[in-house]
mmCIF file of C-alpha atoms in Angstrom:
data_model
loop_
_atom_site.group_PDB
_atom_site.id
_atom_site.type_symbol
_atom_site.label_atom_id
_atom_site.label_comp_id
_atom_site.label_asym_id
_atom_site.label_seq_id
_atom_site.Cartn_x
_atom_site.Cartn_y
_atom_site.Cartn_z
ATOM 1 C CA MET E 1 -0.409 15.854 18.794
ATOM 2 C CA ALA E 2 -1.736 16.838 14.672
ATOM 3 C CA LYS E 3 -3.802 19.534 14.317
ATOM 4 C CA VAL E 4 -6.355 20.826 11.553
ATOM 5 C CA GLY E 5 -3.992 22.209 8.745
ATOM 6 C CA SER E 6 -4.574 23.921 5.684
ATOM 7 C CA CYS E 7 -3.307 23.308 2.189
ATOM 8 C CA ASN E 8 -2.861 26.140 -0.084
ATOM 9 C CA GLY E 9 -4.627 28.379 2.297
ATOM 10 C CA GLN E 10 -7.344 26.249 2.207
ATOM 11 C CA ALA E 11 -8.602 24.461 5.435
ATOM 12 C CA LEU E 12 -8.568 20.921 5.458
ATOM 13 C CA ARG E 13 -11.855 18.714 6.349
ATOM 14 C CA ALA E 14 -10.530 15.462 6.002
ATOM 15 C CA ILE E 15 -8.138 12.884 4.785
ATOM 16 C CA VAL E 16 -9.343 10.591 2.352
ATOM 17 C CA LEU E 17 -7.940 6.907 2.095
ATOM 18 C CA GLY E 18 -8.536 5.317 -1.096
ATOM 19 C CA SER E 19 -8.239 1.872 -0.088
ATOM 20 C CA ALA E 20 -10.738 -0.929 1.338
ATOM 21 C CA SER E 21 -7.806 -2.486 3.135
ATOM 22 C CA PRO E 22 -8.384 -2.469 6.692
ATOM 23 C CA ARG E 23 -4.518 -2.908 7.147
ATOM 24 C CA ARG E 24 -3.872 0.485 5.737
ATOM 25 C CA ARG E 25 -6.746 2.212 7.667
ATOM 26 C CA GLU E 26 -5.126 1.143 10.862
ATOM 27 C CA LEU E 27 -1.697 2.082 9.863
ATOM 28 C CA VAL E 28 -2.894 5.605 8.746
ATOM 29 C CA GLN E 29 -4.248 6.067 12.282
ATOM 30 C CA LEU E 30 -0.953 5.346 13.568
ATOM 31 C CA LEU E 31 0.082 8.705 12.605
ATOM 32 C CA GLY E 32 -1.929 10.458 15.344
ATOM 33 C CA LEU E 33 -4.255 12.478 13.090
ATOM 34 C CA GLU E 34 -7.137 14.919 14.345
ATOM 35 C CA LEU E 35 -8.628 15.140 10.673
ATOM 36 C CA PRO E 36 -11.251 12.550 10.198
ATOM 37 C CA VAL E 37 -10.405 9.804 7.972
ATOM 38 C CA ARG E 38 -12.708 8.957 5.373
ATOM 39 C CA ILE E 39 -12.812 5.813 3.320
ATOM 40 C CA GLU E 40 -13.051 5.534 -0.414
ATOM 41 C CA ALA E 41 -12.173 2.624 -2.337
ATOM 42 C CA SER E 42 -10.529 3.241 -5.500
ATOM 43 C CA ASP E 43 -11.719 1.506 -8.401
ATOM 44 C CA ALA E 44 -9.126 2.655 -10.888
ATOM 45 C CA ASP E 45 -7.732 0.114 -13.519
ATOM 46 C CA GLU E 46 -4.899 -1.322 -12.038
ATOM 47 C CA SER E 47 -3.336 -2.862 -15.676
ATOM 48 C CA ILE E 48 0.357 -1.968 -15.591
ATOM 49 C CA PRO E 49 1.778 -0.330 -18.826
ATOM 50 C CA PRO E 50 4.348 -3.245 -20.044
ATOM 51 C CA ASP E 51 7.085 -0.901 -20.336
ATOM 52 C CA LEU E 52 7.015 0.321 -16.766
ATOM 53 C CA ALA E 53 9.602 -0.707 -14.412
ATOM 54 C CA PRO E 54 8.337 -2.619 -11.228
ATOM 55 C CA ALA E 55 9.867 -0.093 -9.015
ATOM 56 C CA ASP E 56 7.896 2.739 -10.712
ATOM 57 C CA ALA E 57 4.732 0.735 -11.170
ATOM 58 C CA ALA E 58 3.903 0.988 -7.551
ATOM 59 C CA GLU E 59 3.736 4.520 -7.659
ATOM 60 C CA TRP E 60 2.104 4.977 -10.792
ATOM 61 C CA LEU E 61 -0.749 2.831 -9.415
ATOM 62 C CA ALA E 62 -0.861 4.332 -6.018
ATOM 63 C CA LEU E 63 -1.369 7.901 -8.043
ATOM 64 C CA CYS E 64 -3.909 6.135 -10.295
ATOM 65 C CA LYS E 65 -6.189 5.077 -7.440
ATOM 66 C CA ALA E 66 -5.674 8.685 -5.631
ATOM 67 C CA SER E 67 -6.431 10.214 -8.903
ATOM 68 C CA ASN E 68 -9.367 8.210 -9.472
ATOM 69 C CA VAL E 69 -10.872 8.658 -6.155
ATOM 70 C CA ARG E 70 -10.352 12.493 -6.445
ATOM 71 C CA GLU E 71 -12.379 12.351 -9.619
ATOM 72 C CA ARG E 72 -15.053 10.358 -8.241
ATOM 73 C CA LEU E 73 -15.676 12.660 -5.585
ATOM 74 C CA GLY E 74 -15.976 15.701 -7.785
ATOM 75 C CA ALA E 75 -16.651 18.534 -5.472
ATOM 76 C CA GLU E 76 -16.714 16.697 -2.259
ATOM 77 C CA ALA E 77 -12.906 16.371 -2.806
ATOM 78 C CA GLU E 78 -12.924 20.124 -2.065
ATOM 79 C CA GLY E 79 -10.750 20.458 1.374
ATOM 80 C CA THR E 80 -9.481 17.115 1.495
ATOM 81 C CA VAL E 81 -6.136 15.443 1.088
ATOM 82 C CA ILE E 82 -6.268 11.727 -0.528
ATOM 83 C CA ILE E 83 -4.183 9.008 -0.225
ATOM 84 C CA GLY E 84 -3.494 6.189 -2.842
ATOM 85 C CA ALA E 85 -1.224 3.418 -2.022
ATOM 86 C CA ASP E 86 -0.257 0.355 -3.602
ATOM 87 C CA THR E 87 2.029 -2.755 -2.937
ATOM 88 C CA ILE E 88 3.859 -5.208 -4.996
ATOM 89 C CA VAL E 89 6.133 -8.153 -4.416
ATOM 90 C CA VAL E 90 9.099 -8.176 -7.014
ATOM 91 C CA LEU E 91 11.211 -11.734 -7.671
ATOM 92 C CA ASP E 92 13.501 -11.696 -10.329
ATOM 93 C CA GLY E 93 12.487 -8.424 -11.899
ATOM 94 C CA ALA E 94 8.833 -9.951 -12.070
ATOM 95 C CA ILE E 95 5.694 -8.499 -10.539
ATOM 96 C CA LEU E 96 3.768 -10.812 -8.214
ATOM 97 C CA GLY E 97 0.606 -9.154 -7.283
ATOM 98 C CA LYS E 98 -2.332 -10.484 -5.746
ATOM 99 C CA PRO E 99 -2.938 -14.315 -6.641
ATOM 100 C CA LYS E 100 -6.196 -15.237 -8.825
ATOM 101 C CA ASP E 101 -7.034 -18.304 -6.874
ATOM 102 C CA ALA E 102 -5.615 -20.956 -4.461
ATOM 103 C CA ALA E 103 -3.670 -22.930 -7.217
ATOM 104 C CA ASP E 104 -1.852 -19.413 -8.048
ATOM 105 C CA ALA E 105 -1.133 -18.434 -4.544
ATOM 106 C CA ARG E 106 0.492 -21.837 -3.985
ATOM 107 C CA ARG E 107 2.758 -21.355 -7.149
ATOM 108 C CA MET E 108 3.823 -17.794 -5.885
ATOM 109 C CA LEU E 109 4.717 -19.231 -2.362
ATOM 110 C CA GLY E 110 6.366 -22.102 -4.066
ATOM 111 C CA ARG E 111 8.419 -19.335 -5.806
ATOM 112 C CA LEU E 112 9.155 -17.243 -2.878
ATOM 113 C CA GLN E 113 10.510 -20.072 -0.379
ATOM 114 C CA GLY E 114 13.593 -20.036 0.512
ATOM 115 C CA ARG E 115 14.571 -16.702 -1.176
ATOM 116 C CA ALA E 116 14.968 -13.099 -0.910
ATOM 117 C CA HIS E 117 12.421 -10.786 -2.652
ATOM 118 C CA GLU E 118 11.358 -7.077 -2.648
ATOM 119 C CA VAL E 119 8.269 -5.589 -1.302
ATOM 120 C CA ILE E 120 7.836 -1.995 -3.086
ATOM 121 C CA THR E 121 4.864 0.215 -1.689
ATOM 122 C CA GLY E 122 3.965 3.518 -3.892
ATOM 123 C CA VAL E 123 2.201 6.255 -2.105
ATOM 124 C CA ALA E 124 0.709 9.218 -3.604
ATOM 125 C CA VAL E 125 -0.794 12.283 -1.783
ATOM 126 C CA VAL E 126 -3.241 14.101 -3.999
ATOM 127 C CA ASP E 127 -4.566 17.810 -2.844
ATOM 128 C CA GLY E 128 -8.413 17.284 -3.133
ATOM 129 C CA SER E 129 -8.878 20.701 -4.372
ATOM 130 C CA THR E 130 -6.170 21.698 -6.996
ATOM 131 C CA GLY E 131 -4.891 18.182 -7.998
ATOM 132 C CA ARG E 132 -1.168 18.758 -6.910
ATOM 133 C CA HIS E 133 0.277 15.536 -5.971
ATOM 134 C CA LYS E 134 3.504 14.014 -4.633
ATOM 135 C CA THR E 135 4.560 10.412 -4.705
ATOM 136 C CA ALA E 136 6.977 8.253 -3.387
ATOM 137 C CA ARG E 137 8.076 4.460 -2.855
ATOM 138 C CA SER E 138 9.472 2.453 0.132
ATOM 139 C CA VAL E 139 11.350 -0.775 -0.630
ATOM 140 C CA THR E 140 12.039 -3.554 1.797
ATOM 141 C CA ARG E 141 13.922 -6.564 1.236
ATOM 142 C CA VAL E 142 12.282 -9.986 2.661
ATOM 143 C CA PHE E 143 14.331 -13.321 3.100
ATOM 144 C CA MET E 144 11.981 -16.139 3.544
ATOM 145 C CA LYS E 145 12.461 -19.531 5.072
ATOM 146 C CA PRO E 146 12.425 -22.775 3.057
ATOM 147 C CA LEU E 147 8.866 -24.079 3.128
ATOM 148 C CA ASP E 148 7.464 -27.359 1.890
ATOM 149 C CA ASP E 149 4.507 -27.862 -0.262
ATOM 150 C CA GLU E 150 2.411 -29.177 2.744
ATOM 151 C CA ARG E 151 3.220 -26.272 4.838
ATOM 152 C CA ILE E 152 2.477 -23.941 1.525
ATOM 153 C CA ALA E 153 -0.934 -25.778 0.996
ATOM 154 C CA ARG E 154 -2.127 -25.402 4.946
ATOM 155 C CA TYR E 155 -1.656 -21.721 4.829
ATOM 156 C CA VAL E 156 -3.441 -21.334 1.468
ATOM 157 C CA ALA E 157 -6.216 -23.372 2.553
ATOM 158 C CA THR E 158 -6.894 -20.527 5.509
ATOM 159 C CA GLY E 159 -7.743 -18.109 2.761
ATOM 160 C CA GLU E 160 -5.327 -15.606 4.357
ATOM 161 C CA PRO E 161 -3.223 -14.947 1.389
ATOM 162 C CA LEU E 162 -5.647 -14.681 -1.401
ATOM 163 C CA ASP E 163 -6.151 -10.856 -0.988
ATOM 164 C CA LYS E 164 -2.402 -9.959 -0.334
ATOM 165 C CA ALA E 165 0.507 -9.375 -2.846
ATOM 166 C CA GLY E 166 2.728 -12.069 -3.261
ATOM 167 C CA ALA E 167 0.459 -14.190 -1.522
ATOM 168 C CA TYR E 168 1.321 -13.568 2.173
ATOM 169 C CA GLY E 169 0.498 -11.506 5.057
ATOM 170 C CA ILE E 170 3.719 -10.975 7.255
ATOM 171 C CA GLN E 171 1.569 -9.534 10.212
ATOM 172 C CA GLY E 172 -0.899 -12.403 9.878
ATOM 173 C CA LEU E 173 -0.180 -16.262 9.757
ATOM 174 C CA ALA E 174 2.884 -16.024 7.732
ATOM 175 C CA ALA E 175 4.948 -13.975 10.071
ATOM 176 C CA GLY E 176 6.457 -17.371 10.686
ATOM 177 C CA PHE E 177 7.639 -17.766 7.023
ATOM 178 C CA VAL E 178 9.905 -14.640 7.354
ATOM 179 C CA GLU E 179 13.441 -15.122 8.394
ATOM 180 C CA ARG E 180 14.328 -11.468 8.277
ATOM 181 C CA ILE E 181 13.579 -8.133 6.417
ATOM 182 C CA GLU E 182 15.665 -5.161 5.679
ATOM 183 C CA GLY E 183 13.645 -2.174 5.483
ATOM 184 C CA CYS E 184 10.508 -0.778 6.797
ATOM 185 C CA TYR E 185 7.779 -3.442 8.533
ATOM 186 C CA PHE E 186 5.141 -1.336 7.868
ATOM 187 C CA ASN E 187 5.686 -1.235 4.286
ATOM 188 C CA VAL E 188 5.283 -4.867 4.011
ATOM 189 C CA VAL E 189 2.322 -4.812 5.799
ATOM 190 C CA GLY E 190 0.942 -2.105 3.052
ATOM 191 C CA LEU E 191 1.722 1.285 4.196
ATOM 192 C CA PRO E 192 4.917 2.771 4.961
ATOM 193 C CA VAL E 193 3.844 5.257 7.832
ATOM 194 C CA SER E 194 6.949 7.258 8.350
ATOM 195 C CA LEU E 195 6.805 7.970 4.307
ATOM 196 C CA LEU E 196 3.370 8.582 4.455
ATOM 197 C CA GLY E 197 3.604 11.397 7.391
ATOM 198 C CA GLU E 198 6.090 13.263 5.377
ATOM 199 C CA LEU E 199 4.322 13.502 2.311
ATOM 200 C CA LEU E 200 1.549 14.546 4.353
ATOM 201 C CA GLY E 201 3.568 17.347 5.641
ATOM 202 C CA GLU E 202 4.166 18.715 2.460
ATOM 203 C CA PHE E 203 0.378 19.390 2.307
ATOM 204 C CA GLY E 204 -0.135 21.177 5.585
ATOM 205 C CA VAL E 205 -0.995 18.108 7.485
ATOM 206 C CA ARG E 206 0.775 17.582 11.070
ATOM 207 C CA THR E 207 1.219 14.382 12.376
ATOM 208 C CA MET E 208 2.335 13.226 15.834
#
């Protein structure tokens, strides 16, 4: 069972998750933490520098989010460990983020169907007291079944894909779209649990 830990000799009071995603909150709880988890959504600028490779972009965005939350918390960040995460979908070397609208979601799914793509989640953990940080990434290869336009349109009409990178949720109604994956399932949902546990351990946070 996880115990209340310490970071740099200072007792930890809380874990701060820099995300409003209910999926990420549920996945963090799978680590069996005894420390309370506080939700503080980031409002960081998520514009990716054009010279940044997709694999690096996910880690960069995760650190931007965690650092933004630490800055906004100010003195309240003392005694906390802050988690940032960002998930991107990469196809043919190009990043597919969240769709702008339903038409964009249909376009994304039309490109993904019948092909393999990569889902990359960058994770950042920041010491709220000192700013010390660690980042890492998890990469999962997803093989999607062929989908016709009518099936894609029906899925998009549910509204589910509009807040998801790549315009689909493997844990939701799009579960049947996926033929197989190579890598971490939780990474595709939005947070690689095992990797996060390893990073938290470097900051004195014990997990199950």
